[in-house]
């Protein structure tokens, strides 16, 4: 995927500086994407705070405006939305296909209007990413769902009806989507084998703040008693677990000392426990975690799992770190089948990683050497930036449009921690940066 006009942007990095200092984490991207779509479920005005200002949320807001919603940005992270003026249930423009979370418009439009026509979701190419479980859920609530010309066409012929849905596979997207649609259905919906991620709970809290009746979010059975109407609310989104984890791992990979602020430490436990296991010091206090990596770190095994397991969205960053640890580590990916595309890039930097099936076998090396890198997707892109920060010499990371989908001011926050990094848009700028920082 290349978003026109942004394809020249790249990061140029001079590695070797430990990250030191404090970084403030923004609102959870994946909660925000669902919550923005869920504003369609009420005709009253909703104010959302702590919305991360990243490309994916910008696309969601653009989509809402396109179908007639009034979207007012109060400041960079606060938005006031009124969807009473929405005049279309169709979202098929090209820009919609850029993001995976467009599937939330199906649940939201179906809940509010009983029908939806939404382009099939795109997003990062990290596996086949079907939406069959979402569709199964909507059908169980009485909707007729077809895939026509690359769009999901769902019609309930009126109000959805509550139903019982067992998810064969734990899916964050399907859990949230069904929960949203069911909040305005008639009767009760039960989702079994539901995802338990913090943003599932956040979306449920948001919907409940509008008058929905959702119980059990955060466990594997969620019960939603449908209500006739939802009302206005003011809601602040939880901190982004993955943005926080990314800075924690960056601190460790550069042998730094970073306080990551505005987090919920409990949401970070899977990451924290792996960092401690390999030899980092991690201190939690209130809404902050401090990561110190003063010594050589040791190998471990990581397997991605649904929450509270180790998040798949932290897998590439963790692999970058494990490659700098002593001994042989393994990383097993159980959620998405195509998530090792960063390995070839790391090999250019001197990494010794072999992928066998869904496991990467990572032999520790002494250090990375700077190289010209291409971000294959959002999280792998962030991981390559971490590798560049830890490397000897200069690296460039291109296709950063992926990274900007999910990290707000990545280069600014890293520079604030002492990283030598700049966003540039031409080869001449790369050369200028090299001359400037020596
Ligand atoms: C969401 C996140 C993504 C994260 C992922 C897992 C958003 C926009 N994206 O993606 O960053 O990596 O959760 O935490 O919030 N599956 C099916 N059928 C479906 C739905 C999913 O088979 O209908 C499979 C997927 O292919 C995958 C697994 O279930 O193997 C989990 O996917 P899911 O949790 O739904 O991920 P996404 O919603 O795509």
Coordinates of C-alpha atoms and ligand atoms in Angstrom, one line a residue:
X1 CA 0.0 0.0 0.0
X2 CA 1.3 3.4 -0.9
X3 CA -0.7 6.5 0.1
X4 CA -0.2 9.0 -2.6
X5 CA 1.8 12.1 -1.7
X6 CA 3.5 10.5 1.3
X7 CA 5.6 7.8 -0.3
X8 CA 8.8 9.8 -0.2
X9 CA 8.9 10.3 3.5
X10 CA 11.5 8.3 5.4
X11 CA 13.2 8.3 8.7
X12 CA 17.0 8.7 8.8
X13 CA 18.6 7.5 12.0
X14 CA 22.0 7.6 13.5
X15 CA 22.1 4.7 15.9
X16 CA 24.0 4.0 19.1
X17 CA 22.4 6.4 21.6
X18 CA 20.7 4.8 24.6
X19 CA 17.2 6.2 25.0
X20 CA 17.0 8.1 28.2
X21 CA 14.2 10.3 29.7
X22 CA 10.4 10.3 29.8
X23 CA 7.8 9.7 27.1
X24 CA 4.0 10.3 27.2
X25 CA 1.7 7.7 25.7
X26 CA -1.4 8.6 23.7
X27 CA -4.8 7.1 23.5
X28 CA -5.2 3.5 22.2
X29 CA -5.5 3.5 18.4
X30 CA -7.5 0.3 18.2
X31 CA -10.0 1.5 20.9
X32 CA -10.3 4.9 19.2
X33 CA -11.1 3.4 15.7
X34 CA -14.0 1.4 17.1
X35 CA -15.2 4.2 19.3
X36 CA -15.2 6.7 16.4
X37 CA -17.4 4.3 14.4
X38 CA -19.6 3.7 17.4
X39 CA -20.5 7.4 17.6
X40 CA -22.9 6.4 14.8
X41 CA -25.1 4.6 17.4
X42 CA -26.5 7.8 18.8
X43 CA -28.1 10.9 17.3
X44 CA -26.8 13.0 20.3
X45 CA -23.4 14.7 20.5
X46 CA -20.5 12.7 21.7
X47 CA -17.2 14.1 22.9
X48 CA -14.2 11.8 22.8
X49 CA -10.9 12.7 24.5
X50 CA -7.5 11.2 24.2
X51 CA -7.9 10.3 20.5
X52 CA -4.5 9.6 19.0
X53 CA -3.8 11.9 16.1
X54 CA -2.6 9.2 13.6
X55 CA -3.5 8.4 10.1
X56 CA -6.0 5.6 10.9
X57 CA -8.1 7.8 13.2
X58 CA -7.9 10.6 10.5
X59 CA -9.4 8.2 8.0
X60 CA -12.2 7.2 10.4
X61 CA -13.1 10.9 10.9
X62 CA -13.0 11.6 7.2
X63 CA -15.3 8.6 6.6
X64 CA -17.8 9.9 9.2
X65 CA -17.8 13.4 7.6
X66 CA -18.3 11.8 4.2
X67 CA -21.6 10.3 5.2
X68 CA -22.8 13.5 6.7
X69 CA -21.7 13.5 10.3
X70 CA -20.6 16.7 11.9
X71 CA -17.0 16.2 13.1
X72 CA -15.4 19.0 15.2
X73 CA -11.9 18.8 16.4
X74 CA -11.7 20.7 19.7
X75 CA -8.0 20.1 19.9
X76 CA -5.4 17.6 18.6
X77 CA -6.8 14.8 20.8
X78 CA -10.4 15.8 21.4
X79 CA -13.2 15.5 18.9
X80 CA -16.9 16.2 19.1
X81 CA -19.1 14.2 16.8
X82 CA -22.8 14.4 15.9
X83 CA -24.1 11.8 13.6
X84 CA -27.8 12.9 13.5
X85 CA -27.2 14.3 10.0
X86 CA -25.8 11.1 8.5
X87 CA -27.5 10.6 5.2
X88 CA -25.9 7.4 3.8
X89 CA -25.1 3.9 4.8
X90 CA -22.5 3.4 2.0
X91 CA -18.8 3.7 2.6
X92 CA -17.1 2.5 -0.5
X93 CA -14.5 5.1 -1.4
X94 CA -10.9 4.0 -2.0
X95 CA -9.6 5.7 1.1
X96 CA -11.8 3.4 3.3
X97 CA -10.0 0.4 2.0
X98 CA -6.8 1.6 3.5
X99 CA -7.7 0.6 7.0
X100 CA -8.7 -2.6 8.6
X101 CA -11.0 -0.9 11.1
X102 CA -13.4 0.2 8.4
X103 CA -15.2 -3.1 9.3
X104 CA -16.5 -1.3 12.4
X105 CA -18.7 0.8 10.2
X106 CA -20.6 -2.4 9.3
X107 CA -21.6 -3.1 12.9
X108 CA -22.3 0.6 13.7
X109 CA -24.4 1.4 10.6
X110 CA -26.2 -1.9 10.9
X111 CA -27.0 -1.2 14.6
X112 CA -28.3 2.3 13.9
X113 CA -29.9 2.0 10.5
X114 CA -30.4 -1.8 9.9
X115 CA -28.2 -1.7 6.8
X116 CA -24.7 -1.0 5.7
X117 CA -22.6 -1.2 2.5
X118 CA -18.9 -0.9 3.4
X119 CA -15.8 -1.6 1.2
X120 CA -14.0 -4.7 2.4
X121 CA -11.2 -3.8 4.8
X122 CA -7.6 -3.4 3.9
X123 CA -4.9 -2.4 6.4
X124 CA -1.5 -4.0 6.9
X125 CA -0.7 -7.1 4.9
X126 CA 0.1 -9.4 7.8
X127 CA -2.0 -12.4 6.8
X128 CA -5.3 -13.3 5.1
X129 CA -7.4 -11.4 7.7
X130 CA -10.9 -12.7 6.9
X131 CA -14.0 -11.2 8.4
X132 CA -16.1 -14.3 8.4
X133 CA -16.7 -14.2 12.2
X134 CA -18.0 -10.7 12.0
X135 CA -20.4 -11.8 9.3
X136 CA -21.4 -14.9 11.3
X137 CA -22.3 -12.6 14.2
X138 CA -24.4 -10.2 12.1
X139 CA -26.3 -13.2 10.5
X140 CA -27.0 -14.6 14.0
X141 CA -28.7 -11.2 14.7
X142 CA -30.9 -11.6 11.7
X143 CA -29.0 -9.6 9.0
X144 CA -28.6 -10.8 5.4
X145 CA -25.0 -10.3 4.5
X146 CA -23.5 -10.6 1.0
X147 CA -20.1 -9.7 -0.4
X148 CA -20.8 -7.7 -3.6
X149 CA -18.0 -6.2 -5.8
X150 CA -15.5 -5.9 -2.9
X151 CA -18.0 -4.5 -0.4
X152 CA -19.9 -6.0 2.6
X153 CA -23.6 -5.5 2.0
X154 CA -25.6 -6.1 5.2
X155 CA -29.3 -5.7 5.6
X156 CA -31.4 -6.5 8.7
X157 CA -34.7 -5.2 7.2
X158 CA -35.2 -3.2 10.4
X159 CA -33.8 -3.6 13.9
X160 CA -31.3 -6.4 14.6
X161 CA -32.4 -9.2 16.9
X162 CA -30.2 -10.4 19.8
X163 CA -28.6 -13.8 19.2
X164 CA -26.1 -16.3 20.6
X165 CA -22.7 -16.2 18.9
X166 CA -19.8 -18.5 19.6
X167 CA -16.5 -17.2 18.0
X168 CA -14.6 -20.2 16.7
X169 CA -11.4 -18.1 16.9
X170 CA -10.8 -15.3 19.4
X171 CA -11.2 -12.1 17.4
X172 CA -10.9 -8.6 18.7
X173 CA -12.5 -7.1 15.7
X174 CA -15.5 -9.5 15.6
X175 CA -16.1 -9.2 19.4
X176 CA -16.2 -5.4 19.2
X177 CA -18.2 -5.2 16.0
X178 CA -20.9 -7.6 17.3
X179 CA -21.0 -5.8 20.7
X180 CA -21.6 -2.5 18.9
X181 CA -24.4 -3.8 16.6
X182 CA -26.0 -5.7 19.5
X183 CA -26.3 -2.7 21.8
X184 CA -29.2 -1.4 19.7
X185 CA -30.7 -4.8 18.8
X186 CA -34.0 -6.1 20.3
X187 CA -33.3 -8.7 23.0
X188 CA -30.1 -10.2 24.4
X189 CA -26.9 -11.1 22.5
X190 CA -24.4 -13.4 24.0
X191 CA -20.8 -13.6 22.6
X192 CA -18.9 -16.6 23.7
X193 CA -15.1 -17.0 23.4
X194 CA -15.0 -13.3 23.2
X195 CA -11.7 -11.4 23.0
X196 CA -10.6 -9.9 26.3
X197 CA -8.2 -7.1 25.1
X198 CA -8.2 -3.8 27.1
X199 CA -9.7 -2.1 24.1
X200 CA -12.7 -4.5 24.1
X201 CA -13.4 -3.3 27.6
X202 CA -12.8 0.3 26.7
X203 CA -15.4 0.1 23.8
X204 CA -17.9 -1.6 26.2
X205 CA -17.3 1.2 28.7
X206 CA -17.8 3.8 26.1
X207 CA -21.1 2.1 24.9
X208 CA -22.3 1.8 28.5
X209 CA -21.6 5.5 29.1
X210 CA -24.1 6.1 26.2
X211 CA -26.7 3.9 28.0
X212 CA -25.9 0.5 26.5
X213 CA -26.3 -2.6 28.7
X214 CA -23.1 -4.6 28.3
X215 CA -21.8 -7.0 30.9
X216 CA -18.8 -9.3 31.0
X217 CA -16.4 -7.3 28.7
X218 CA -12.9 -8.4 29.7
X219 CA -14.1 -12.0 30.2
X220 CA -14.8 -14.6 27.5
X221 CA -18.6 -14.3 27.7
X222 CA -20.1 -10.9 27.0
X223 CA -23.9 -10.3 27.4
X224 CA -25.5 -7.4 25.7
X225 CA -29.1 -6.5 26.4
X226 CA -30.2 -4.3 23.5
X227 CA -31.7 -0.9 24.2
X228 CA -33.9 1.4 22.0
X229 CA -31.6 4.4 22.0
X230 CA -28.2 5.6 23.1
X231 CA -27.5 9.1 24.3
X232 CA -24.7 11.7 24.5
X233 CA -21.5 11.1 26.4
X234 CA -18.0 12.5 27.1
X235 CA -15.4 9.8 27.1
X236 CA -11.7 9.5 27.4
X237 CA -9.9 6.6 25.6
X238 CA -7.5 4.4 27.5
X239 CA -3.7 4.6 26.9
X240 CA -2.2 2.6 24.0
X241 CA -0.7 -0.6 25.2
X242 CA 1.2 -1.2 22.0
X243 CA 2.7 2.3 21.8
X244 CA 3.8 2.0 25.4
X245 CA 5.3 -1.5 24.7
X246 CA 7.1 -0.2 21.7
X247 CA 8.9 2.5 23.8
X248 CA 9.6 -0.1 26.5
X249 CA 11.3 -2.3 24.0
X250 CA 13.1 0.6 22.4
X251 CA 14.5 1.5 25.8
X252 CA 15.8 -2.1 26.3
X253 CA 17.2 -2.5 22.8
X254 CA 19.3 0.7 23.2
X255 CA 20.3 -0.2 26.7
X256 CA 18.5 2.9 27.9
X257 CA 16.5 4.1 30.9
X258 CA 13.0 5.3 30.0
X259 CA 10.0 6.2 32.0
X260 CA 6.9 5.5 30.0
X261 CA 4.1 7.8 31.3
X262 CA 0.3 7.7 31.1
X263 CA -0.1 3.9 30.9
X264 CA -2.1 1.3 32.7
X265 CA 0.7 -1.0 33.9
X266 CA -1.7 -4.0 34.2
X267 CA -2.2 -3.9 30.4
X268 CA 1.5 -4.2 29.9
X269 CA 2.1 -7.3 32.1
X270 CA 2.9 -9.7 29.2
X271 CA 5.5 -7.3 27.9
X272 CA 6.9 -6.4 31.3
X273 CA 7.3 -10.0 32.4
X274 CA 9.3 -10.8 29.2
X275 CA 11.5 -7.8 29.7
X276 CA 12.2 -8.8 33.3
X277 CA 12.9 -12.4 32.2
X278 CA 15.6 -11.3 29.8
X279 CA 17.3 -9.1 32.4
X280 CA 15.7 -5.6 32.3
X281 CA 14.7 -3.8 35.4
X282 CA 11.1 -2.7 35.2
X283 CA 9.5 -0.6 37.9
X284 CA 5.8 0.2 37.9
X285 CA 4.5 3.3 39.8
X286 CA 1.0 4.6 39.4
X287 CA 0.4 5.3 35.7
X288 CA 4.1 4.9 34.7
X289 CA 6.6 2.1 34.0
X290 CA 10.3 2.6 34.0
X291 CA 12.5 0.3 31.9
X292 CA 16.2 0.1 32.6
X293 CA 18.6 -2.1 30.6
X294 CA 22.0 -1.7 32.1
X295 CA 23.5 -5.1 31.4
X296 CA 23.8 -7.7 28.6
X297 CA 20.3 -9.3 28.2
X298 CA 19.5 -13.0 27.9
X299 CA 17.5 -15.0 25.4
X300 CA 13.9 -16.2 25.9
X301 CA 10.9 -17.7 24.1
X302 CA 7.9 -15.7 23.1
X303 CA 4.6 -16.9 21.8
X304 CA 1.9 -14.5 20.7
X305 CA -1.5 -15.1 22.1
X306 CA -4.8 -13.2 22.6
X307 CA -4.9 -11.0 25.7
X308 CA -3.6 -11.5 28.4
X309 CA -1.0 -13.3 26.3
X310 CA 1.9 -11.6 24.6
X311 CA 0.4 -9.3 21.9
X312 CA 1.0 -10.1 18.2
X313 CA 1.4 -6.3 17.7
X314 CA 4.6 -6.4 19.9
X315 CA 6.1 -9.4 18.1
X316 CA 8.3 -7.6 15.6
X317 CA 9.7 -5.1 18.2
X318 CA 10.4 -8.0 20.6
X319 CA 12.2 -10.0 17.9
X320 CA 14.5 -6.9 17.2
X321 CA 15.3 -6.9 20.9
X322 CA 15.9 -10.6 21.2
X323 CA 18.4 -10.5 18.4
X324 CA 20.5 -8.3 20.6
X325 CA 20.3 -10.8 23.5
X326 CA 22.8 -13.5 24.4
X327 CA 21.9 -17.0 23.2
X328 CA 19.2 -18.3 20.9
X329 CA 15.6 -17.0 21.3
X330 CA 12.4 -18.1 19.6
X331 CA 9.4 -16.1 18.6
X332 CA 6.2 -18.0 17.7
X333 CA 3.4 -16.2 15.9
X334 CA 0.0 -17.8 16.4
X335 CA -2.4 -15.0 15.4
X336 CA -1.3 -13.9 11.9
X337 CA 0.6 -16.0 9.4
X338 CA 2.5 -13.3 7.6
X339 CA 4.2 -11.4 10.3
X340 CA 7.9 -12.1 9.7
X341 CA 8.4 -9.8 6.8
X342 CA 10.8 -7.7 8.8
X343 CA 13.3 -10.6 9.0
X344 CA 14.9 -9.9 5.6
X345 CA 15.4 -6.3 6.6
X346 CA 17.1 -7.3 9.9
X347 CA 19.3 -9.7 8.0
X348 CA 20.7 -6.7 6.1
X349 CA 21.7 -5.3 9.5
X350 CA 23.5 -8.4 10.5
X351 CA 20.8 -10.4 12.3
X352 CA 20.9 -14.2 12.3
X353 CA 17.2 -15.2 12.1
X354 CA 15.7 -18.2 10.5
X355 CA 12.0 -18.6 10.1
X356 CA 10.6 -22.1 10.3
X357 CA 6.8 -22.3 9.9
X358 CA 5.4 -19.8 12.4
X359 CA 8.5 -19.6 14.5
X360 CA 11.5 -17.3 14.1
X361 CA 14.7 -18.7 15.5
X362 CA 16.9 -15.8 16.6
X363 CA 20.6 -16.2 17.3
X364 CA 21.9 -13.3 19.4
X365 CA 24.4 -11.0 17.7
X366 CA 26.7 -8.4 19.1
X367 CA 24.9 -5.5 17.4
X368 CA 23.2 -4.3 14.3
X369 CA 24.9 -2.4 11.5
X370 CA 23.0 0.5 9.9
X371 CA 21.3 -0.2 6.6
X372 CA 18.6 1.1 4.2
X373 CA 15.3 -0.5 5.3
X374 CA 11.8 -0.6 4.1
X375 CA 8.9 -0.8 6.6
X376 CA 6.7 -3.8 5.6
X377 CA 3.8 -2.8 7.9
X378 CA 2.9 -0.8 10.9
X379 CA 4.5 -2.7 13.8
X380 CA 7.3 -4.2 11.7
X381 CA 8.1 -0.6 10.7
X382 CA 8.3 0.5 14.3
X383 CA 10.5 -2.5 15.0
X384 CA 12.9 -1.5 12.2
X385 CA 13.2 2.0 13.7
X386 CA 14.2 0.4 17.0
X387 CA 16.8 -1.7 15.2
X388 CA 18.1 1.5 13.6
X389 CA 18.3 3.2 17.0
X390 CA 20.3 0.4 18.4
X391 CA 22.6 0.0 15.3
X392 CA 26.0 1.2 14.7
X393 CA 26.0 4.0 12.0
X394 CA 23.2 5.3 9.8
X395 CA 19.9 3.7 8.8
X396 CA 17.0 4.9 6.7
X397 CA 13.5 3.5 7.0
X398 CA 11.2 4.2 4.1
X399 CA 7.5 3.6 3.6
X400 CA 6.9 5.2 7.0
X401 CA 3.4 5.9 6.0
X402 CA 2.7 2.5 7.6
X403 CA 4.3 3.6 10.9
X404 CA 2.3 6.9 10.9
X405 CA -0.9 4.9 10.8
X406 CA -0.4 4.0 14.5
X407 CA 2.3 6.2 16.1
X408 CA 1.8 9.9 16.7
X409 CA 5.0 12.0 16.3
X410 CA 7.2 8.9 16.6
X411 CA 10.3 10.7 15.5
X412 CA 9.6 13.6 17.9
X413 CA 9.0 11.4 20.9
X414 CA 12.1 9.4 20.2
X415 CA 14.2 12.5 19.6
X416 CA 13.0 13.7 23.0
X417 CA 14.6 10.6 24.5
X418 CA 17.9 11.4 22.9
X419 CA 17.5 9.5 19.6
X420 CA 19.2 11.0 16.6
X421 CA 16.4 10.7 14.1
X422 CA 14.7 12.9 11.5
X423 CA 11.8 12.6 9.1
X424 CA 13.0 13.6 5.6
X425 CA 11.5 13.5 2.1
X426 CA 14.4 13.2 -0.2
X427 CA 17.9 11.7 -0.6
X428 CA 19.4 15.2 -0.5
X429 CA 17.8 15.6 3.0
X430 CA 19.3 12.2 4.1
X431 CA 22.8 13.5 3.1
X432 CA 22.2 16.8 4.9
X433 CA 21.2 14.9 8.1
X434 CA 24.4 12.8 7.8
X435 CA 26.6 15.9 7.5
X436 CA 24.8 17.6 10.3
X437 CA 25.0 14.8 12.9
X438 CA 28.4 13.6 11.7
Ligands
LIG1 C1 -7.1 -6.3 15.6 C2 -6.1 -5.1 15.6 C3 -4.7 -5.6 15.2 C4 -4.3 -6.7 16.2 C5 -5.3 -7.8 16.2 C6 -4.9 -8.9 17.3 C7 -7.6 -3.3 14.9 C8 -8.0 -2.4 13.8 N1 -6.6 -4.2 14.6 O1 -7.0 -6.8 14.3 O2 -3.8 -4.4 15.4 O3 -3.1 -7.2 15.7 O4 -6.6 -7.3 16.5 O5 -4.8 -8.3 18.5 O6 -8.0 -3.2 16.0 N2 -10.1 -14.0 12.2 C9 -10.9 -14.8 11.4 N3 -12.1 -14.4 11.1 C10 -12.6 -13.1 11.4 C11 -11.8 -12.3 12.2 C12 -10.5 -12.7 12.6 O7 -10.5 -15.9 11.1 O8 -13.7 -12.8 11.0 C13 -8.7 -14.4 12.6 C14 -7.6 -13.5 12.1 O9 -7.2 -13.9 10.8 C15 -6.5 -13.7 13.1 C16 -7.3 -13.9 14.4 O10 -8.6 -14.3 14.0 O11 -5.9 -15.0 12.9 C17 -7.4 -12.7 15.3 O12 -7.8 -11.6 14.5 P1 -8.6 -10.3 15.1 O13 -8.4 -10.3 16.6 O14 -9.9 -10.2 14.6 O15 -7.7 -9.1 14.5 P2 -8.1 -7.9 13.8 O16 -9.5 -7.4 14.3 O17 -7.9 -8.0 12.3

